[in-house]
Coordinates of C-alpha atoms and ligand atoms in Angstrom, one line a residue:
X1 CA -0.2 0.0 0.0
X2 CA 2.2 2.8 -1.1
X3 CA -0.3 4.8 -3.0
X4 CA -0.5 8.3 -1.4
X5 CA -4.4 8.2 -1.5
X6 CA -4.1 5.0 1.0
X7 CA -1.4 6.8 2.9
X8 CA -3.8 9.6 3.5
X9 CA -7.1 7.7 3.9
X10 CA -8.8 6.5 7.0
X11 CA -9.4 3.2 5.6
X12 CA -9.1 1.3 2.1
X13 CA -11.5 -0.5 0.0
X14 CA -10.1 -3.0 -2.3
X15 CA -12.0 -4.0 -4.8
X16 CA -11.2 -7.3 -6.8
X17 CA -12.7 -7.2 -10.6
X18 CA -10.9 -10.2 -11.2
X19 CA -13.0 -12.0 -8.8
X20 CA -16.0 -10.0 -10.2
X21 CA -15.6 -11.3 -13.4
X22 CA -15.6 -14.6 -12.8
X23 CA -18.4 -14.3 -10.8
X24 CA -20.0 -13.0 -14.1
X25 CA -18.7 -16.6 -16.0
X26 CA -20.4 -18.5 -12.6
X27 CA -23.2 -17.2 -13.2
X28 CA -23.0 -17.3 -17.2
X29 CA -21.9 -21.1 -16.6
X30 CA -24.9 -21.5 -14.2
X31 CA -27.6 -20.2 -16.9
X32 CA -26.2 -21.3 -19.9
X33 CA -28.1 -21.1 -22.8
X34 CA -28.9 -17.5 -22.1
X35 CA -27.5 -14.5 -22.1
X36 CA -26.2 -13.1 -18.7
X37 CA -26.2 -9.8 -18.7
X38 CA -24.8 -7.5 -15.8
X39 CA -27.1 -5.0 -13.2
X40 CA -24.8 -2.1 -12.4
X41 CA -27.1 0.5 -11.2
X42 CA -26.3 2.3 -8.0
X43 CA -22.6 3.0 -9.0
X44 CA -22.4 -1.0 -9.2
X45 CA -23.6 -1.6 -6.4
X46 CA -21.4 0.8 -4.8
X47 CA -18.5 -0.2 -6.3
X48 CA -17.9 2.1 -9.1
X49 CA -19.8 1.4 -12.5
X50 CA -16.6 3.3 -14.4
X51 CA -14.1 0.5 -13.3
X52 CA -16.9 -2.7 -13.1
X53 CA -19.0 -2.1 -16.5
X54 CA -15.5 -2.3 -18.9
X55 CA -14.4 -5.2 -16.9
X56 CA -17.4 -6.8 -17.0
X57 CA -17.4 -5.8 -20.7
X58 CA -13.8 -7.0 -21.3
X59 CA -15.2 -10.5 -19.8
X60 CA -17.6 -10.6 -22.5
X61 CA -20.7 -9.3 -20.9
X62 CA -22.9 -7.0 -23.8
X63 CA -25.6 -6.3 -21.9
X64 CA -26.0 -3.9 -18.6
X65 CA -28.8 -2.5 -16.5
X66 CA -28.9 0.9 -14.4
X67 CA -32.1 1.9 -13.1
X68 CA -32.1 5.9 -13.7
X69 CA -31.6 7.7 -17.3
X70 CA -28.6 9.7 -15.9
X71 CA -26.9 6.4 -14.7
X72 CA -27.4 5.1 -18.3
X73 CA -25.6 8.3 -19.5
X74 CA -22.4 7.9 -17.7
X75 CA -22.4 4.2 -18.1
X76 CA -22.5 5.1 -22.7
X77 CA -19.8 7.5 -22.1
X78 CA -17.3 4.7 -20.1
X79 CA -18.3 1.4 -21.9
X80 CA -15.7 0.9 -25.0
X81 CA -18.2 0.0 -27.3
X82 CA -21.0 1.6 -28.6
X83 CA -23.1 -1.4 -29.6
X84 CA -23.1 -2.6 -26.1
X85 CA -26.9 -2.8 -24.9
X86 CA -27.3 -0.6 -21.8
X87 CA -31.2 -1.1 -20.7
X88 CA -32.5 1.5 -18.2
X89 CA -34.7 -0.1 -15.5
X90 CA -37.1 3.1 -14.7
X91 CA -38.2 3.8 -18.3
X92 CA -38.1 7.3 -19.6
X93 CA -40.1 10.1 -17.2
X94 CA -42.0 12.4 -19.5
X95 CA -39.9 15.0 -21.5
X96 CA -36.8 12.4 -21.4
X97 CA -37.3 10.4 -24.0
X98 CA -35.2 12.1 -26.4
X99 CA -32.3 11.8 -23.9
X100 CA -32.5 8.2 -24.3
X101 CA -32.0 8.4 -28.3
X102 CA -28.9 10.3 -28.0
X103 CA -26.9 8.0 -25.7
X104 CA -28.3 4.9 -27.1
X105 CA -30.2 3.7 -24.1
X106 CA -32.9 1.2 -24.4
X107 CA -35.9 1.9 -22.0
X108 CA -37.6 -0.4 -20.0
X109 CA -41.7 0.2 -20.7
X110 CA -43.4 -0.1 -17.2
X111 CA -47.0 1.3 -18.0
X112 CA -48.9 2.1 -21.1
X113 CA -48.1 5.9 -20.9
X114 CA -44.1 5.0 -21.3
X115 CA -45.4 2.8 -24.0
X116 CA -47.1 5.6 -25.9
X117 CA -44.5 8.2 -25.5
X118 CA -41.8 6.1 -26.5
X119 CA -43.7 4.9 -29.4
X120 CA -44.3 8.6 -30.7
X121 CA -41.2 8.8 -30.4
X122 CA -40.4 6.2 -32.5
X123 CA -42.7 8.0 -35.1
X124 CA -40.4 11.2 -35.3
X125 CA -37.6 8.6 -35.4
X126 CA -36.7 6.2 -37.7
X127 CA -40.1 4.8 -37.3
X128 CA -38.6 2.1 -35.1
X129 CA -37.3 2.3 -31.3
X130 CA -35.7 -0.8 -29.0
X131 CA -37.5 -1.4 -25.9
X132 CA -38.1 -3.8 -23.1
X133 CA -41.5 -4.3 -21.6
X134 CA -41.7 -4.7 -18.1
X135 CA -44.9 -7.0 -16.8
X136 CA -45.6 -7.1 -13.3
X137 CA -46.1 -10.8 -12.1
X138 CA -46.7 -10.4 -8.6
X139 CA -43.8 -7.5 -7.1
X140 CA -46.3 -4.9 -7.5
X141 CA -43.7 -2.2 -8.1
X142 CA -42.8 -1.6 -11.8
X143 CA -44.7 -3.0 -14.6
X144 CA -48.0 -3.3 -16.4
X145 CA -50.3 -4.8 -14.5
X146 CA -52.4 -8.3 -15.9
X147 CA -55.2 -5.7 -17.2
X148 CA -52.9 -3.5 -18.8
X149 CA -50.6 -6.2 -20.4
X150 CA -54.1 -7.6 -21.7
X151 CA -55.3 -4.4 -23.2
X152 CA -52.0 -4.1 -24.9
X153 CA -51.9 -7.5 -26.5
X154 CA -56.0 -6.7 -27.8
X155 CA -54.3 -3.5 -29.5
X156 CA -51.3 -4.3 -31.2
X157 CA -51.1 -1.1 -32.9
X158 CA -49.9 0.0 -29.4
X159 CA -47.0 -1.8 -30.0
X160 CA -46.3 -0.7 -33.7
X161 CA -42.5 1.2 -34.0
X162 CA -41.6 -0.8 -30.8
X163 CA -38.2 -3.4 -31.6
X164 CA -39.0 -5.1 -28.5
X165 CA -35.6 -6.9 -27.2
X166 CA -37.6 -9.3 -24.4
X167 CA -40.4 -9.2 -22.1
X168 CA -38.9 -9.0 -18.5
X169 CA -40.3 -9.2 -14.7
X170 CA -38.7 -9.4 -11.7
X171 CA -38.9 -12.3 -8.9
X172 CA -40.3 -10.9 -5.2
X173 CA -38.4 -13.8 -2.9
X174 CA -35.7 -15.9 -5.7
X175 CA -33.3 -16.1 -2.6
X176 CA -35.8 -18.3 -1.0
X177 CA -35.9 -20.9 -3.0
X178 CA -38.9 -22.8 -2.0
X179 CA -41.4 -20.2 -1.4
X180 CA -44.2 -20.8 -3.6
X181 CA -44.4 -17.8 -4.8
X182 CA -41.3 -18.2 -7.1
X183 CA -43.4 -20.8 -9.1
X184 CA -46.6 -18.4 -9.1
X185 CA -44.7 -15.7 -11.0
X186 CA -43.0 -18.3 -13.2
X187 CA -46.5 -19.4 -14.2
X188 CA -48.0 -15.7 -14.9
X189 CA -44.6 -15.1 -17.0
X190 CA -45.0 -17.8 -19.0
X191 CA -48.7 -16.9 -19.5
X192 CA -47.7 -13.5 -20.5
X193 CA -45.0 -14.7 -22.8
X194 CA -47.1 -16.9 -24.5
X195 CA -49.2 -13.8 -25.5
X196 CA -46.4 -12.7 -27.8
X197 CA -45.1 -16.0 -29.8
X198 CA -41.3 -16.1 -30.0
X199 CA -40.5 -12.9 -28.0
X200 CA -37.6 -13.5 -25.6
X201 CA -37.9 -13.1 -22.1
X202 CA -35.7 -12.4 -18.8
X203 CA -37.3 -13.2 -15.1
X204 CA -34.1 -14.0 -13.4
X205 CA -32.0 -11.7 -10.9
X206 CA -28.8 -13.3 -9.5
X207 CA -30.9 -16.1 -7.0
X208 CA -33.3 -16.4 -9.8
X209 CA -30.3 -18.2 -11.7
X210 CA -30.0 -20.9 -8.9
X211 CA -34.0 -21.8 -9.3
X212 CA -33.1 -23.8 -12.4
X213 CA -33.3 -23.8 -16.2
X214 CA -37.0 -23.0 -16.4
X215 CA -36.4 -19.4 -15.0
X216 CA -33.5 -18.3 -17.3
X217 CA -35.5 -17.5 -20.5
X218 CA -33.0 -15.9 -22.8
X219 CA -31.3 -13.7 -20.7
X220 CA -30.6 -13.4 -17.0
X221 CA -30.0 -10.1 -15.0
X222 CA -27.7 -11.0 -11.6
X223 CA -26.4 -7.7 -9.5
X224 CA -25.8 -8.8 -6.1
X225 CA -24.0 -12.4 -6.7
X226 CA -21.3 -10.6 -9.0
X227 CA -20.4 -8.3 -6.1
X228 CA -19.7 -11.5 -4.1
X229 CA -23.4 -11.5 -2.1
X230 CA -24.5 -15.0 -1.3
X231 CA -27.9 -15.6 -4.2
X232 CA -29.4 -18.6 -2.2
X233 CA -30.4 -18.3 1.4
X234 CA -29.0 -20.9 3.7
X235 CA -26.3 -22.5 1.3
X236 CA -22.9 -22.4 1.0
X237 CA -21.9 -19.1 -1.2
X238 CA -20.8 -20.0 -4.4
X239 CA -19.2 -16.6 -5.6
X240 CA -16.1 -15.5 -5.2
X241 CA -15.7 -11.9 -2.4
X242 CA -15.1 -9.3 -4.2
X243 CA -14.4 -6.4 -1.8
X244 CA -12.0 -5.9 1.2
X245 CA -12.7 -2.8 3.6
X246 CA -9.6 -2.1 5.9
X247 CA -10.0 0.5 8.7
X248 CA -6.8 2.2 10.0
X249 CA -6.1 2.8 13.6
X250 CA -5.9 6.1 14.8
X251 CA -5.1 5.9 18.8
X252 CA -4.7 2.9 21.2
X253 CA -5.6 2.8 25.3
X254 CA -5.8 0.6 27.7
X255 CA -8.4 1.2 30.0
X256 CA -9.3 -0.5 33.5
X257 CA -12.5 -3.1 34.0
X258 CA -15.3 -0.8 34.5
X259 CA -14.4 1.8 32.3
X260 CA -17.5 2.7 29.7
X261 CA -17.1 3.6 26.2
X262 CA -18.2 5.9 23.3
X263 CA -21.3 7.7 22.8
X264 CA -24.3 6.6 25.9
X265 CA -21.6 4.7 27.1
X266 CA -23.5 1.7 26.0
X267 CA -20.5 -0.7 26.6
X268 CA -18.4 -1.3 29.9
X269 CA -14.9 -3.2 29.8
X270 CA -15.3 -6.2 31.9
X271 CA -11.7 -7.1 31.8
X272 CA -8.8 -4.6 31.9
X273 CA -8.9 -4.3 27.9
X274 CA -6.9 -3.0 25.0
X275 CA -8.8 -0.4 22.6
X276 CA -8.3 0.7 19.3
X277 CA -9.9 3.2 17.7
X278 CA -10.9 3.3 13.8
X279 CA -11.0 5.8 11.3
X280 CA -14.7 4.8 10.1
X281 CA -18.0 5.7 11.1
X282 CA -21.8 5.8 10.1
X283 CA -20.4 8.9 7.7
X284 CA -18.5 6.0 5.5
X285 CA -21.9 3.5 5.2
X286 CA -20.2 1.6 8.2
X287 CA -24.2 1.5 9.5
X288 CA -24.9 2.6 13.3
X289 CA -27.0 -0.8 14.1
X290 CA -23.2 -2.3 14.1
X291 CA -23.0 -0.5 17.1
X292 CA -22.0 -3.2 19.8
X293 CA -22.4 -5.9 17.0
X294 CA -19.9 -5.0 14.5
X295 CA -16.7 -7.7 14.3
X296 CA -13.4 -6.4 12.9
X297 CA -10.5 -8.9 12.5
X298 CA -6.7 -8.5 12.5
X299 CA -5.1 -11.5 11.1
X300 CA -7.2 -14.5 12.6
X301 CA -8.2 -12.7 15.3
X302 CA -11.7 -11.1 16.1
X303 CA -12.0 -8.0 16.8
X304 CA -15.7 -7.0 18.9
X305 CA -16.6 -3.5 18.0
X306 CA -17.5 -1.7 21.3
X307 CA -19.7 1.2 22.2
X308 CA -21.7 3.0 19.7
X309 CA -20.6 3.7 15.9
X310 CA -19.6 7.1 15.8
X311 CA -19.7 9.5 12.6
X312 CA -16.5 9.0 11.6
X313 CA -14.9 6.4 14.1
X314 CA -15.8 3.0 16.1
X315 CA -13.6 1.7 18.8
X316 CA -12.3 -2.2 18.4
X317 CA -11.7 -4.6 21.5
X318 CA -7.8 -5.5 20.6
X319 CA -6.8 -6.8 24.1
X320 CA -6.4 -10.3 22.4
X321 CA -3.6 -9.1 19.8
X322 CA 0.1 -8.7 20.7
X323 CA 0.2 -5.2 21.6
X324 CA 3.1 -4.3 19.3
X325 CA 1.0 -5.1 16.1
X326 CA -1.8 -3.2 16.6
X327 CA -0.5 0.3 16.6
X328 CA -1.0 3.7 15.7
X329 CA -1.8 3.5 11.6
X330 CA -1.9 -0.5 11.6
X331 CA -5.0 -1.6 9.4
X332 CA -7.9 -3.8 10.6
X333 CA -10.0 -6.0 8.8
X334 CA -13.8 -4.6 8.6
X335 CA -15.1 -6.8 5.9
X336 CA -12.7 -9.2 4.1
X337 CA -13.5 -12.7 2.4
X338 CA -13.6 -13.9 6.0
X339 CA -15.8 -11.4 7.4
X340 CA -17.7 -10.8 4.3
X341 CA -20.5 -8.6 3.0
X342 CA -23.3 -11.0 4.0
X343 CA -22.1 -11.6 7.4
X344 CA -21.4 -7.8 8.0
X345 CA -24.6 -7.3 6.6
X346 CA -26.2 -10.0 9.4
X347 CA -25.2 -8.4 12.3
X348 CA -26.1 -4.9 11.1
X349 CA -29.8 -6.5 10.9
X350 CA -29.9 -5.9 6.8
X351 CA -29.1 -7.0 3.3
X352 CA -25.6 -7.4 1.8
X353 CA -27.3 -4.8 -1.0
X354 CA -27.1 -2.3 1.8
X355 CA -24.1 -2.8 2.9
X356 CA -22.4 -2.5 -0.4
X357 CA -24.3 0.7 -1.6
X358 CA -24.0 2.2 1.3
X359 CA -20.6 2.2 1.2
X360 CA -18.4 5.2 1.4
X361 CA -16.8 8.2 -0.6
X362 CA -14.3 8.8 1.9
X363 CA -12.2 5.4 1.4
X364 CA -9.0 5.6 -0.5
X365 CA -10.4 2.9 -3.4
X366 CA -8.1 0.4 -5.0
X367 CA -8.8 -2.1 -7.7
X368 CA -7.4 -5.5 -8.4
X369 CA -7.7 -6.2 -12.3
X370 CA -5.1 -8.6 -13.8
X371 CA -3.7 -10.1 -10.5
X372 CA -2.5 -6.3 -10.1
X373 CA -3.7 -3.5 -7.5
X374 CA -4.7 -0.5 -9.4
X375 CA -5.5 2.8 -7.6
X376 CA -8.9 4.6 -8.2
Ligands
PLP1 C1 -35.8 -5.2 -12.2 C2 -34.1 -5.8 -11.4 N1 -33.3 -7.0 -12.4 C3 -32.7 -7.6 -11.6 C4 -32.2 -6.9 -10.8 C5 -30.9 -7.6 -9.7 O1 -31.1 -8.4 -8.9 P1 -29.7 -9.3 -7.4 O2 -29.4 -7.9 -7.4 O3 -31.0 -9.7 -6.6 O4 -29.4 -9.8 -8.4 C6 -32.5 -6.1 -9.6 C7 -32.2 -5.6 -8.4 O5 -32.3 -4.8 -7.6 C8 -33.9 -5.4 -10.4 O6 -34.4 -4.4 -10.1

């Protein structure tokens, strides 16, 4: 760690693009026969779309999903190939349609008004514009309801001018493999697709890929598993870990048994202890719910987080590490291949997705690609 950003920063976030691309390849194999896209919304789940998307492109990925139009515009600027497909899940807001055409973005049309607005624009443009149609099969979030979809099918003129790339829907509970809602959604999705013979479908997110071949259709849309989050609840995680977060020790102190620590004195030493203050806090996305619950590590020694998470610091109990090892400027691991994103999430009472997308901007970021560490 000789990079000056690393020297200056209170914490270092290392993002392993090699592992991330291996994860994409594993998902592609798992969904063999379908195209494997990549969901890179929310700045590639907090890991940096500018670095993640081109790396996935180099691995062979040609279709990317973002949520917002602005994310799509940024992504178009960083992908090396203008023909790579960028799908925008939120679809076009009224008045934004021409921005899609300018950046060659394909909207996911989620409502009849979006279908009509896109069709109107198609009439002005070349006469045909690419689009994706989303149908709601049980999430009640985005997409045409059953009735709206039926009315679309009853009025095929509504689809004129739209080069539909595929029809998609989103699973509610795919990580819980035995939840009966998965099969209900599958049946609804198959019924919708049957109304458009020959149309490609897309239903599976990361977890959906592991529900089996019936869920794969023509294209799968993994996000979280690319970034190392476990796709199947209660089963061993087949994905490679992608992030390592190391926090820098600012200060160490010895405290007597009975010493209370941090805001609100929510923790008290029950033995003479040595504590280390680390330069990461909730302003960095290290969630406050980890107060008295988080776990750091030094090599293989677990370091319990004691007291409340503050805005810029946490305090960990380093009593069990030889004193000479943890000194000012030393690094402790806050998330790493052993203490992974899912484990941190569980202790914080949330999901790995939230841990990743909360990762702060104060961390010195470095990327591993081709086996080499490169600064951001
Ligand atoms: C519509 C849609 N498809 C795919 C994904 C990717 O899901 P996951 O991160 O669970 O793989 C998301 C993420 O929320 C989504 O909203």
